Short mmCIF file of C-alpha atoms in Angstrom, two decimals:
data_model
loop_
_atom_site.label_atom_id
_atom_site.label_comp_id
_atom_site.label_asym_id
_atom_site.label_seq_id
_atom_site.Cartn_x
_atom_site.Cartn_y
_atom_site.Cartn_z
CA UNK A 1156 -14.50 -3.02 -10.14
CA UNK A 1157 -11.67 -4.24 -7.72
CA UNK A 1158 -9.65 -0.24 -7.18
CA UNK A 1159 -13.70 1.17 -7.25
CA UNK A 1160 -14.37 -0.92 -4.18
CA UNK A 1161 -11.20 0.11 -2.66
CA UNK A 1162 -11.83 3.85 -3.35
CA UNK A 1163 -13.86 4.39 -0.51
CA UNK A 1164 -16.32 5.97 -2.92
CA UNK A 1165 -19.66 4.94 -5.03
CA UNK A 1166 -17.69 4.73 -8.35
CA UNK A 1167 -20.40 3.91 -11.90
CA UNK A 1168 -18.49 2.13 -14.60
CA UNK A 1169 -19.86 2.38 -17.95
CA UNK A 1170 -19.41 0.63 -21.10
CA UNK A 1171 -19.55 -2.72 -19.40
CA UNK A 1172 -21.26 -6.31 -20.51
CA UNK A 1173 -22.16 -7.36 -16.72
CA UNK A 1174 -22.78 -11.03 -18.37
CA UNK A 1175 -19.01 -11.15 -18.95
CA UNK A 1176 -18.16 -9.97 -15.72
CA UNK A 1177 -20.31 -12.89 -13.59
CA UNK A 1178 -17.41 -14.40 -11.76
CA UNK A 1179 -16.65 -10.83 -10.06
CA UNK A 1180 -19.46 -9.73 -9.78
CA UNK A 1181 -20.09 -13.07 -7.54
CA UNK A 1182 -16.71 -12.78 -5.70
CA UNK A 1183 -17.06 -9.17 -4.84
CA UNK A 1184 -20.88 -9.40 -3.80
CA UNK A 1185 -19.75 -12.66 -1.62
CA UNK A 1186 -16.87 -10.11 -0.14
CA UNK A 1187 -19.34 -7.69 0.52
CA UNK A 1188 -19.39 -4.69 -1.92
CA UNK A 1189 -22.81 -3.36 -2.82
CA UNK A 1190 -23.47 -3.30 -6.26
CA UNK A 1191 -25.90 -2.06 -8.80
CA UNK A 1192 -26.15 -3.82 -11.77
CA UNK A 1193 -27.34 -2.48 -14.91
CA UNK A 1194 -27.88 -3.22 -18.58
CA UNK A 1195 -24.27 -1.57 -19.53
CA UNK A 1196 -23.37 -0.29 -16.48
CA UNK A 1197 -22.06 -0.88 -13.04
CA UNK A 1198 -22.87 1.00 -9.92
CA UNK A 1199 -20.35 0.16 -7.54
CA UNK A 1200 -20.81 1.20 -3.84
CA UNK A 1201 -18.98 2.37 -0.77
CA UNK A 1202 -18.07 -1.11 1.39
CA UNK A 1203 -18.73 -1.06 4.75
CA UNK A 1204 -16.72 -4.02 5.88
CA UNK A 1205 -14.68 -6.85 3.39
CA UNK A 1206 -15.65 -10.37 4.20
CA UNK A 1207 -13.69 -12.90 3.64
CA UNK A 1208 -13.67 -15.57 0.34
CA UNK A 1209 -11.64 -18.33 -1.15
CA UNK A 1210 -10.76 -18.26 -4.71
CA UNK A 1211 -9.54 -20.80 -7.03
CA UNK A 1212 -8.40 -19.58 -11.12
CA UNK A 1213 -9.98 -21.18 -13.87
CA UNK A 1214 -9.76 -21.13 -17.65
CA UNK A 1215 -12.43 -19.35 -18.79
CA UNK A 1216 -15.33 -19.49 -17.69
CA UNK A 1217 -14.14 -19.83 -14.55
CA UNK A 1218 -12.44 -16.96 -12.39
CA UNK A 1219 -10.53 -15.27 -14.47
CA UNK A 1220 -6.34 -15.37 -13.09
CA UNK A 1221 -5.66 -11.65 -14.12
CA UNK A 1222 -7.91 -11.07 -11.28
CA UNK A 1223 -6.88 -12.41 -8.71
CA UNK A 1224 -3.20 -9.97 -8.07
CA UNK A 1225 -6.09 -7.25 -7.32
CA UNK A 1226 -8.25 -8.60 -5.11
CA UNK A 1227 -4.96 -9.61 -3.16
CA UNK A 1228 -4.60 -6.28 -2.08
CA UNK A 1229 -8.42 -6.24 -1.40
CA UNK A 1230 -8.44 -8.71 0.79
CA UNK A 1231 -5.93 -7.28 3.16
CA UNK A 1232 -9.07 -5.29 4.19
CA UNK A 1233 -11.22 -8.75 4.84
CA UNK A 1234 -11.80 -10.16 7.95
CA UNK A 1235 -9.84 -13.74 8.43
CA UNK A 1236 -7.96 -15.54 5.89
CA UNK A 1237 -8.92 -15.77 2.68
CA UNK A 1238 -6.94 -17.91 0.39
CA UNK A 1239 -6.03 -17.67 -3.56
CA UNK A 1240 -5.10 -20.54 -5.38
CA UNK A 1241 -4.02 -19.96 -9.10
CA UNK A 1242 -4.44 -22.77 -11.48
CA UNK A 1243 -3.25 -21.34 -14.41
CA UNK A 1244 -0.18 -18.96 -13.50
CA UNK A 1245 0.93 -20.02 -10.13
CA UNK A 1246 4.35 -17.72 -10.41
CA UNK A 1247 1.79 -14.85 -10.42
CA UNK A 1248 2.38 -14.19 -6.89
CA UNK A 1249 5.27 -11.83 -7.40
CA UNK A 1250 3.36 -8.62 -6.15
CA UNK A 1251 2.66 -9.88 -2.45
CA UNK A 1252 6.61 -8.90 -1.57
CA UNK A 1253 5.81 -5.47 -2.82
CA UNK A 1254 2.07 -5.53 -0.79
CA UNK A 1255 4.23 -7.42 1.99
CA UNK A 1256 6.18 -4.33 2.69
CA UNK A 1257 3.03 -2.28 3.11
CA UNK A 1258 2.62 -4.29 6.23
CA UNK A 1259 0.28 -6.91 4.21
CA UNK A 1260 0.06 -10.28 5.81
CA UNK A 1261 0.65 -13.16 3.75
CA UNK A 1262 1.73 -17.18 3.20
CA UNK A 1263 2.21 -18.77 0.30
CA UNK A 1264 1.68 -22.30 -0.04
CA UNK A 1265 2.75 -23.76 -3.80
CA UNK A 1266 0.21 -22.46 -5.91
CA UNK A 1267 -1.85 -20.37 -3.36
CA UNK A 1268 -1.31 -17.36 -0.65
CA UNK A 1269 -3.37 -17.04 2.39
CA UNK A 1270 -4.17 -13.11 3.00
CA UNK A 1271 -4.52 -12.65 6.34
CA UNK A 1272 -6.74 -9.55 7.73
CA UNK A 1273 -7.67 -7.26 8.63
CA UNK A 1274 -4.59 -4.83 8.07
CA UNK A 1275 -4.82 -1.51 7.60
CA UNK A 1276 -1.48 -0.90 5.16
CA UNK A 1277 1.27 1.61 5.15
CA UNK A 1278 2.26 4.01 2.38
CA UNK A 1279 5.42 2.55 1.30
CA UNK A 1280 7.74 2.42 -1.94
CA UNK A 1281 7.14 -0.50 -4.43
CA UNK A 1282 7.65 -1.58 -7.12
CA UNK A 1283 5.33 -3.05 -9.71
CA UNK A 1284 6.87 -5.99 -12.01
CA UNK A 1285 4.31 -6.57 -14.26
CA UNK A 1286 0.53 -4.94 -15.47
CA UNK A 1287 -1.46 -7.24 -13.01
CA UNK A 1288 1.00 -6.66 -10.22
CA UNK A 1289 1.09 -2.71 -10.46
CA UNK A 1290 -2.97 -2.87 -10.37
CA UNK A 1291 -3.10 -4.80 -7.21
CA UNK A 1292 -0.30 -2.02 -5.84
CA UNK A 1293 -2.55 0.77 -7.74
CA UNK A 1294 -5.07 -0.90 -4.89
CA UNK A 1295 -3.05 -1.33 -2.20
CA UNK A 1296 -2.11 2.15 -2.29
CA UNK A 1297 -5.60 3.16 -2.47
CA UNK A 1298 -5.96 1.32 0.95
CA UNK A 1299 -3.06 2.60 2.39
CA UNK A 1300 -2.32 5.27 5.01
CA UNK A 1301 -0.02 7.95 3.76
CA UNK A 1302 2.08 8.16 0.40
CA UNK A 1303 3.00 4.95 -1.73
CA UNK A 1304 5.42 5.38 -4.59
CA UNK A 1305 5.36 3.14 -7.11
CA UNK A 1306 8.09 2.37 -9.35
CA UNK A 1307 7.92 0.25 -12.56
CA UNK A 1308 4.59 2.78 -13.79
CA UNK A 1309 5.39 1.63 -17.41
CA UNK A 1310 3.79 -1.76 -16.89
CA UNK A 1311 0.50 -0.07 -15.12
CA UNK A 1312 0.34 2.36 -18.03
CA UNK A 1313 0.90 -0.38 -20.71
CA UNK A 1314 -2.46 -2.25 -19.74
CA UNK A 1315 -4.84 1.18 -18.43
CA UNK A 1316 -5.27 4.18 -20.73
CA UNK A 1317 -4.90 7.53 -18.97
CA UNK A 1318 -4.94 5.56 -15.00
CA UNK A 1319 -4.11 9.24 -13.67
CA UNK A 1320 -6.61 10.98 -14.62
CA UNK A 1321 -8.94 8.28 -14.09
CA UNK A 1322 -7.98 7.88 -10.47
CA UNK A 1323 -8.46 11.99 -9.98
CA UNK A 1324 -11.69 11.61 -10.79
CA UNK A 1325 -12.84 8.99 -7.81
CA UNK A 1326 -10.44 11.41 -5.56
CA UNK A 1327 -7.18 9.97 -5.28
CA UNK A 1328 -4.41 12.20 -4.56
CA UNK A 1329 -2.16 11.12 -7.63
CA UNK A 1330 0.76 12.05 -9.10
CA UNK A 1331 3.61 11.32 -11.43
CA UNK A 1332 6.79 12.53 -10.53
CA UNK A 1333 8.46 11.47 -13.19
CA UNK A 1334 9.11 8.32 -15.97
CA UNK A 1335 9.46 5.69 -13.23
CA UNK A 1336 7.42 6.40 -10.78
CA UNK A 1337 3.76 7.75 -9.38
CA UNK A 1338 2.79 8.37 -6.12
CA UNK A 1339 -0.68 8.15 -4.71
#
């Protein structure tokens, strides 16, 4: 739901419970994104302009921490600072170095960063260290002006079955140029 709010594009998602998927659903309508919300599906829609939010990881049922890495990169797009605090992993903040050198504007501050926005982010070359870092560069690249190469694709393609083709068919200009890396 994240990378089809930073496609630029109406993107439906299928094969979803939207009951297990309250605490983004909330975030993302509070930052924003139109959505349409249906019995198994998801109609996500173009966003005109990312607001801003605060976010704090729970155990479950709170907000799930493998979200938050993504809506990092999101949030470069919001207006103000936002800030993440992760109460579960707070080491997970490896990928902001990588989203740093896209011209992303961040502090971190023990267990949370403060994204500071609006930026508009530079093609660049990172490199993804884990699954949940390589989505939020997966989105960051999606936001980005001109070509990002990712290294580290093995992580990205460990967690998200056939991400290529997937990402074709919202319109990204994808490739993989070989075993270590794909540029978008």
């Amino acid at each position: 739901m994240v990378l089809a709010a930073a496609s630029g594009k109406g993107v439906r998602i299928e094969n979803v419970i939207p009951t297990h998927l309250e605490g983004i659903i909330a975030k993302l309508t509070e930052m924003g994104v139109p959505m349409d919300i249906e019995e198994d599906a998801i109609f996500v829609g173009e966003v005109e302009k990312v607001k801003k939010v605060d976010i704090k990881t729970y155990a479950y049922p709170g907000f799930p921490t493998d979200l938050q890495q993504p809506l990092t990169a999101l949030l470069t797009r919001a207006e103000g600072s936002s800030v993440i605090t992760d109460t579960i992993y707070p080491s997970r903040f490896k990928h902001i170095a990588e989203i740093e050198r896209m011209g992303g504007k961040f502090k971190l501050e023990g267990r949370s960063a403060v994204i500071s926005g609006p930026v508009q982010l530079q093609g660049s070359k990172v490199t993804a260290t884990d699954l949940r870092a390589g989505a939020a560069l997966v989105i960051a690249a999606l936001l980005a002006d001109g070509e990002t190469e990712i290294h580290g694709v093995e992580h990205i393609e460990r967690g998200y079955s056939k991400i290529i083709e997937k990402l074709s068919a919202i319109g990204a200009n994808i490739t993989r140029s070989s075993a270590a890396e794909t540029k978008l």
